[in-house]
Coordinates of C-alpha atoms and ligand atoms in Angstrom, one line a residue:
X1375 CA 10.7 23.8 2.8
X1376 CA 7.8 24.6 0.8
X1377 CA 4.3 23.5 1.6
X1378 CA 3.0 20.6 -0.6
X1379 CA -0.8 21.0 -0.8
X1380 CA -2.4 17.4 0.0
X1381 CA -5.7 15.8 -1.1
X1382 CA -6.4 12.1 1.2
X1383 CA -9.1 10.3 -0.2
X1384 CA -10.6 7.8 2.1
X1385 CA -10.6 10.0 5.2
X1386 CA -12.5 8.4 7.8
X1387 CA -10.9 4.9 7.0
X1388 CA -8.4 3.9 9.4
X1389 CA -5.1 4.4 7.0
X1390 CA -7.3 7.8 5.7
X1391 CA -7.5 9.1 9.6
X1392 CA -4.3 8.4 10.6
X1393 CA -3.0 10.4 7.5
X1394 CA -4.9 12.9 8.3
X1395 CA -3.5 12.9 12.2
X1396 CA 0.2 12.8 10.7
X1397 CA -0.6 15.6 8.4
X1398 CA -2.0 17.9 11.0
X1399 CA 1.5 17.4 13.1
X1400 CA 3.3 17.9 9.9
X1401 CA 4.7 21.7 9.0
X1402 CA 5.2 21.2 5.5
X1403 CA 2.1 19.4 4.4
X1404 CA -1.5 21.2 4.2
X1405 CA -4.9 19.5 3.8
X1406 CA -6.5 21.3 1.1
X1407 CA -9.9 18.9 0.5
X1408 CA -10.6 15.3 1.0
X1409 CA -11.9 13.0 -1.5
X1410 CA -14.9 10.4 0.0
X1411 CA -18.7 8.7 -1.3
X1412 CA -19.8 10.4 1.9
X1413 CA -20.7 14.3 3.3
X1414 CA -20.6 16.0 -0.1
X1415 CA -19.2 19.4 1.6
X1416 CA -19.1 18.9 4.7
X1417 CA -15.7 20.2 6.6
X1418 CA -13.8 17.6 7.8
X1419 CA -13.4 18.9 11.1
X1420 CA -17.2 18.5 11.6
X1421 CA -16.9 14.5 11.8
X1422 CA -16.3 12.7 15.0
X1423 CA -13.0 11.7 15.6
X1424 CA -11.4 13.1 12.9
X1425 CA -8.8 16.0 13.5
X1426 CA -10.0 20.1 13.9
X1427 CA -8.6 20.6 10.1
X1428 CA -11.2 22.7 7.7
X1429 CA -11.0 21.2 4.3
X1430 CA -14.1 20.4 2.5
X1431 CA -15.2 16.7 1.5
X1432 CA -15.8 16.1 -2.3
X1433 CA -17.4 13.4 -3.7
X1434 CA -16.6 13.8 -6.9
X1435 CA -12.9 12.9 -8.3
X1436 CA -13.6 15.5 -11.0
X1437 CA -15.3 18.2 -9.4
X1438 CA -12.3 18.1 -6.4
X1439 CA -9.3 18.1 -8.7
X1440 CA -11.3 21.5 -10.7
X1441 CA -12.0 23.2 -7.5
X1442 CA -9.1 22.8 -5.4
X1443 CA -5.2 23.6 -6.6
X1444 CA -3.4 20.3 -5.1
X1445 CA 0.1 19.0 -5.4
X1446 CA -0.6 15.0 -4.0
X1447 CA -3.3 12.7 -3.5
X1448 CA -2.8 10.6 -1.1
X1449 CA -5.5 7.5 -1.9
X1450 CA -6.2 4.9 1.1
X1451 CA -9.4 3.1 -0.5
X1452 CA -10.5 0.3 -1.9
X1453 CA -8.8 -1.7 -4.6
X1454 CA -11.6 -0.2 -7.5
X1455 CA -11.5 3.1 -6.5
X1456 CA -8.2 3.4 -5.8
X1457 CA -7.2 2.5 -9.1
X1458 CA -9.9 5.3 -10.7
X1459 CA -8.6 8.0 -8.2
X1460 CA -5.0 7.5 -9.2
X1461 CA -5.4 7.5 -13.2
X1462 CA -7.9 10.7 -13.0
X1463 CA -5.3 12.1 -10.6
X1464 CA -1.9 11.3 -13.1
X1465 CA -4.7 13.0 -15.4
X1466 CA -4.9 16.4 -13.6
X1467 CA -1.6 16.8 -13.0
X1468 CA -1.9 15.5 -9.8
X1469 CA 1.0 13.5 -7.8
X1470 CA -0.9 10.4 -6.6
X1471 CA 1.0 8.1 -3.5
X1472 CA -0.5 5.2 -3.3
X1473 CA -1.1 3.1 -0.2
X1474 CA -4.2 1.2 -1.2
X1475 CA -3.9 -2.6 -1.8
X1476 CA -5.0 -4.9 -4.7
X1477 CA -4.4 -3.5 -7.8
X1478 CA -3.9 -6.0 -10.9
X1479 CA -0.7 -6.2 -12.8
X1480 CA -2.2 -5.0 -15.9
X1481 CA -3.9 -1.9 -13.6
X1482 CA -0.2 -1.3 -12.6
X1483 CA 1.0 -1.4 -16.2
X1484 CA -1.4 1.1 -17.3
X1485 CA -0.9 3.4 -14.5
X1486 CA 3.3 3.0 -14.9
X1487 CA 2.7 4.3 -18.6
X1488 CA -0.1 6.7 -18.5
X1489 CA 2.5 8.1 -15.6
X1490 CA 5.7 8.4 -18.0
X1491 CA 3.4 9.6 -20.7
X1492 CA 2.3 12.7 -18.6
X1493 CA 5.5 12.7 -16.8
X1494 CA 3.9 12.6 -13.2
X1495 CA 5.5 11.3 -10.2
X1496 CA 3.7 8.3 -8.7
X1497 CA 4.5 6.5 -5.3
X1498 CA 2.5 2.8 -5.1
X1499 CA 3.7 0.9 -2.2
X1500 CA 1.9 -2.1 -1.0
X1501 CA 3.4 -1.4 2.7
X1502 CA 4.8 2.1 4.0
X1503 CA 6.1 0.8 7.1
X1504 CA 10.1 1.0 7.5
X1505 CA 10.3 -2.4 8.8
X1506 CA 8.2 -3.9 6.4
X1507 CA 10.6 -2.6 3.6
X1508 CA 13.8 -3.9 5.4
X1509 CA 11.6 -7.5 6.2
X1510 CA 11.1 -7.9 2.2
X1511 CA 14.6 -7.2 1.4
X1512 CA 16.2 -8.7 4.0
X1513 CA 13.5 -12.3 2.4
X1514 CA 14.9 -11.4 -0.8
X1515 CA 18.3 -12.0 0.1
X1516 CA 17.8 -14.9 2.2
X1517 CA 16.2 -15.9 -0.9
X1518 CA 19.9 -16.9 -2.7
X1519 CA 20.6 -19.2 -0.5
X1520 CA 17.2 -20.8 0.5
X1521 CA 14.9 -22.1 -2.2
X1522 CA 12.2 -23.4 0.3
X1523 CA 9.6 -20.7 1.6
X1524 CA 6.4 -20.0 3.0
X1525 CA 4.8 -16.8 3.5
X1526 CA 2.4 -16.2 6.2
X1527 CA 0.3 -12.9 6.3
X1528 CA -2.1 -12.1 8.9
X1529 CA -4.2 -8.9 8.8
X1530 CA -7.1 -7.6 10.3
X1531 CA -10.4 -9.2 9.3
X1532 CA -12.1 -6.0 6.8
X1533 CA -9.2 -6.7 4.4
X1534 CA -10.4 -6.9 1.1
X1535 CA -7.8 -8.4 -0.8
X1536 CA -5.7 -11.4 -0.6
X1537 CA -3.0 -12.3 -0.4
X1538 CA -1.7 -9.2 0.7
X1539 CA 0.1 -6.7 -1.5
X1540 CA 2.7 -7.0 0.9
X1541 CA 3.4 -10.5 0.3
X1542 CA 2.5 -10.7 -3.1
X1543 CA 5.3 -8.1 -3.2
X1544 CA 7.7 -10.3 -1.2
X1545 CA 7.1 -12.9 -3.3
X1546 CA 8.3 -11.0 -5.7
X1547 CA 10.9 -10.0 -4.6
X1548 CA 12.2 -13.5 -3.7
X1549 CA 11.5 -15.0 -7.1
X1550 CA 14.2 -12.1 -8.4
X1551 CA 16.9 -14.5 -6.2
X1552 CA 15.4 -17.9 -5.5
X1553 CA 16.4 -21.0 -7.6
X1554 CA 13.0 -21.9 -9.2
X1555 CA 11.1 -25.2 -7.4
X1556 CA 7.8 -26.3 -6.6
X1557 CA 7.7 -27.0 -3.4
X1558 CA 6.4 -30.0 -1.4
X1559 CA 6.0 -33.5 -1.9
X1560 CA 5.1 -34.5 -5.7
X1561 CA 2.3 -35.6 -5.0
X1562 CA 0.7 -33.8 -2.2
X1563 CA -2.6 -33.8 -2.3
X1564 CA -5.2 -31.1 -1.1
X1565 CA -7.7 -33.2 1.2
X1566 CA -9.6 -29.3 1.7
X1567 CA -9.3 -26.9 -1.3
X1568 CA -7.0 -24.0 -0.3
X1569 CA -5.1 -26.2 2.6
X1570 CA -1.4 -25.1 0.8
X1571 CA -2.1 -21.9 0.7
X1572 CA -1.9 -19.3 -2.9
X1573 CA 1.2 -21.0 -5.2
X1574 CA 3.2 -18.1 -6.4
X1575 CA 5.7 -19.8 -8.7
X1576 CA 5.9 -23.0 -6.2
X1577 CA 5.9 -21.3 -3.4
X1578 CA 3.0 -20.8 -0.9
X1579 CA 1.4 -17.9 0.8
X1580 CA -1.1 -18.0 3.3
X1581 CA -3.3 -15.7 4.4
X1582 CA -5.0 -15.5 7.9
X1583 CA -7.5 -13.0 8.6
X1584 CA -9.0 -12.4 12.4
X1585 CA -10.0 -9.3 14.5
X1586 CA -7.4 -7.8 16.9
X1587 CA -4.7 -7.9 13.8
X1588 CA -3.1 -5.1 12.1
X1589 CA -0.7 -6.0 9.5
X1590 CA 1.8 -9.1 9.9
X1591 CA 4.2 -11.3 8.1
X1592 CA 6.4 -14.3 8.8
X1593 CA 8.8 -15.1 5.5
X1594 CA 9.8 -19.0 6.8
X1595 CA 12.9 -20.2 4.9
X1596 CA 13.6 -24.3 5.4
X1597 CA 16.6 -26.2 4.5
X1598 CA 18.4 -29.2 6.0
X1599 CA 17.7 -29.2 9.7
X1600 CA 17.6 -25.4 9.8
X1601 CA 14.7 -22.8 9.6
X1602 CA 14.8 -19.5 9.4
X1603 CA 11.9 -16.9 10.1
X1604 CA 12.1 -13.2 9.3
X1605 CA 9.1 -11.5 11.0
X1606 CA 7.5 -8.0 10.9
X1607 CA 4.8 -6.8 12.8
X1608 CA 2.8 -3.6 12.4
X1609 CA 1.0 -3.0 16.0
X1610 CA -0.4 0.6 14.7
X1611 CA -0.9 2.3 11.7
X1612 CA 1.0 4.9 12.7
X1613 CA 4.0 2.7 11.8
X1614 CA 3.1 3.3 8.4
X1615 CA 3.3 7.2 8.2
X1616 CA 6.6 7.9 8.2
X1617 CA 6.8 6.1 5.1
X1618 CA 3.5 7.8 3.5
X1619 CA 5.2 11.2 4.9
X1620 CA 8.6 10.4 3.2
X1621 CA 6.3 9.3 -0.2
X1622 CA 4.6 12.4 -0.3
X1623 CA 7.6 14.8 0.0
X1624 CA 9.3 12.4 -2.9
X1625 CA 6.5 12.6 -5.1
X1626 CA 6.7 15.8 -6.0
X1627 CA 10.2 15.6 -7.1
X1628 CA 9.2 12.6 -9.9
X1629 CA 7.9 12.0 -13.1
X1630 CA 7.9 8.6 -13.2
X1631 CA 5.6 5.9 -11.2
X1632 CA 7.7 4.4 -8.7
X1633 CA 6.5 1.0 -7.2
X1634 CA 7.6 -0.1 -3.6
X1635 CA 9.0 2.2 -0.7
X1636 CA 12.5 0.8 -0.9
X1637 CA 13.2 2.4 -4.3
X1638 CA 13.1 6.1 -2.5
X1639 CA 15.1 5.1 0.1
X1640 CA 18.5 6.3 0.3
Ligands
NAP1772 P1 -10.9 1.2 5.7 O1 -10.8 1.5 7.1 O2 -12.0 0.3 5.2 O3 -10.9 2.6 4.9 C1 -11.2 2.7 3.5 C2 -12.0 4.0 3.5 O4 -12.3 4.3 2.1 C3 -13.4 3.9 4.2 O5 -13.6 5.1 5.0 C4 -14.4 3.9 3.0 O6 -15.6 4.4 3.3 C5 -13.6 4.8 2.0 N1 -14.1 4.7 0.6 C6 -14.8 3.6 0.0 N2 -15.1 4.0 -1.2 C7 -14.6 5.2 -1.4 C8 -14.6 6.1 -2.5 N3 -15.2 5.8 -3.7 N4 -14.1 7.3 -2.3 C9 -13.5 7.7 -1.2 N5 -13.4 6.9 -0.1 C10 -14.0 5.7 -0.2 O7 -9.5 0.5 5.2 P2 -8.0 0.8 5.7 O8 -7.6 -0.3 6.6 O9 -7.9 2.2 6.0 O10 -7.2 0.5 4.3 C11 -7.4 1.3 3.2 C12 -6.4 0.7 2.1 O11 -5.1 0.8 2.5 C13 -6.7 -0.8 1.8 O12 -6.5 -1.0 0.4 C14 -5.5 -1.5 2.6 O13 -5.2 -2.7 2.1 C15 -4.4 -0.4 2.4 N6 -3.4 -0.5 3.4 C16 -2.1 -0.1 3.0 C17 -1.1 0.0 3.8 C18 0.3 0.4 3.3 O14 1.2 0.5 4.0 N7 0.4 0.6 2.0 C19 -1.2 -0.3 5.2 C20 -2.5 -0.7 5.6 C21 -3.6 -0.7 4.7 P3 -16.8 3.4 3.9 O15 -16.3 2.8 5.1 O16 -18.0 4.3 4.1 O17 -17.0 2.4 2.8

């Protein structure tokens, strides 16, 4: 298999690091620069805690993608910068998969037609974890049959966006199936702002933030005297770099932008 040339942006975060770990144990993937606001030049294998791999930190998009030949970026941010990295990236020719969170709709538009303009492969997925996938579409089709749901997400508490993209995602995905409703009595009433949680087309999501978390989700389905919960837990980030892996080697074989992991599964 031929080696895909990777640039991670965001490498000392703890999404960046850990791609950085997979892609040291990974034959077919090389580490050719890394992209941060931090240690113009410096070596990567020069920062504490980060694994022995020699490629030079840029801190500037532009000057990186002249300097370096790259096949991927893989971006693990913030929501603003994310966004910038990805469009200069589709730009230069350069495959972008994207794991950061909170990008708007009309972000996702642009990037979904500056991609098919250029003919790049993109890879946005709000959650690269396996399970998370199979949680969202096993919610989606519990979704026919069950037109009352909550979603609870719980991450860690340096998240910057919320809800999740996960659940935002999930929501989604259920309002593709459900029966439309606004939940909950009539007139309910909010005695605290916010009590109810976000209302994505009647239904809630709620979003709990506290140390000690990684990345969680409960989909709650109600109906007559019967609930059901489908549940994922990511207890690493590890868990999400099979997916990011998977993305990457897929990316290069696109040239459209492809949102979510389950639409490169087999
Ligand atoms: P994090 O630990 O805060 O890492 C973000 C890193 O980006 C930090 O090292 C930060 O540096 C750096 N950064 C900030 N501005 C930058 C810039 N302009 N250029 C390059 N690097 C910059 O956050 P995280 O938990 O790793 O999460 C990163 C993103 O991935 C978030 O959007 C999160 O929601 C998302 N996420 C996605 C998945 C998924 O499966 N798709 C799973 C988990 C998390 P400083 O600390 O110095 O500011």
């Amino acid at each position: 298999m031929e080696t895909i040339k990777v640039i991670v942006a965001g490498p000392r975060g703890k999404m960046g690091s850990e791609a950085l770990r997979m892609i040291e144990k990974t034959d077919n993937l090389e580490l050719v620069a890394c992209l941060d606001h931090k240690y113009e030049g410096v070596s990567i294998r020069e920062l504490d805690e980060l694994p022995n791999l020699d490629a030079r930190i840029y801190t500037d998009i532009e000057v990186c993608f002249q300097d370096v030949d790259a096949d991927v970026l893989i971006d693990l941010t913030t929501p603003e910068f994310g966004y910038l990295h990805t469009k200069t990236a589709i730009q230069y020719g350069i495959r972008p998969v994207v794991g950061t969170t909170g990008f708007t709709d009309d972000q996702l538009q642009e990037l979904t037609d500056l991609a098919e303009e250029k003919e790049i492969g993109v890879i946005i997925a709000p959650n690269f974890a396996l399970g998370a996938v199979l949680m969202m579409q096993f919610s989606k089709w519990a979704a026919k049959y069950f037109a009352d749901v909550e979603i609870i997400e719980k991450h860690h508490d340096n998240k910057l966006d919320a809800p999740s993209g996960t659940a935002i995602k999930t929501a989604q995905l259920i309002q593709e199936e459900r029966q439309v409703k606004q939940q909950g009595h009539p007139n309910e009433k909010e005695t605290i702002p916010g009590a109810r949680g976000a209302d994505f087309d009647g239904m809630r999501i709620h979003s709990m933030r506290l140390p000690g978390l990684v990345a969680h989700q409960e989909v709650v389905f109600g109906s007559v005297g019967e609930n059901l919960t489908i549940k994922h837990d990511s207890f690493h980030r590890q868990s999400f770099m099979t997916g990011v892996k998977l993305a990457v080697e897929q990316a290069v074989k696109l040239d459209t932008l492809v949102y979510g992991l389950e639409n490169i599964l087999e």
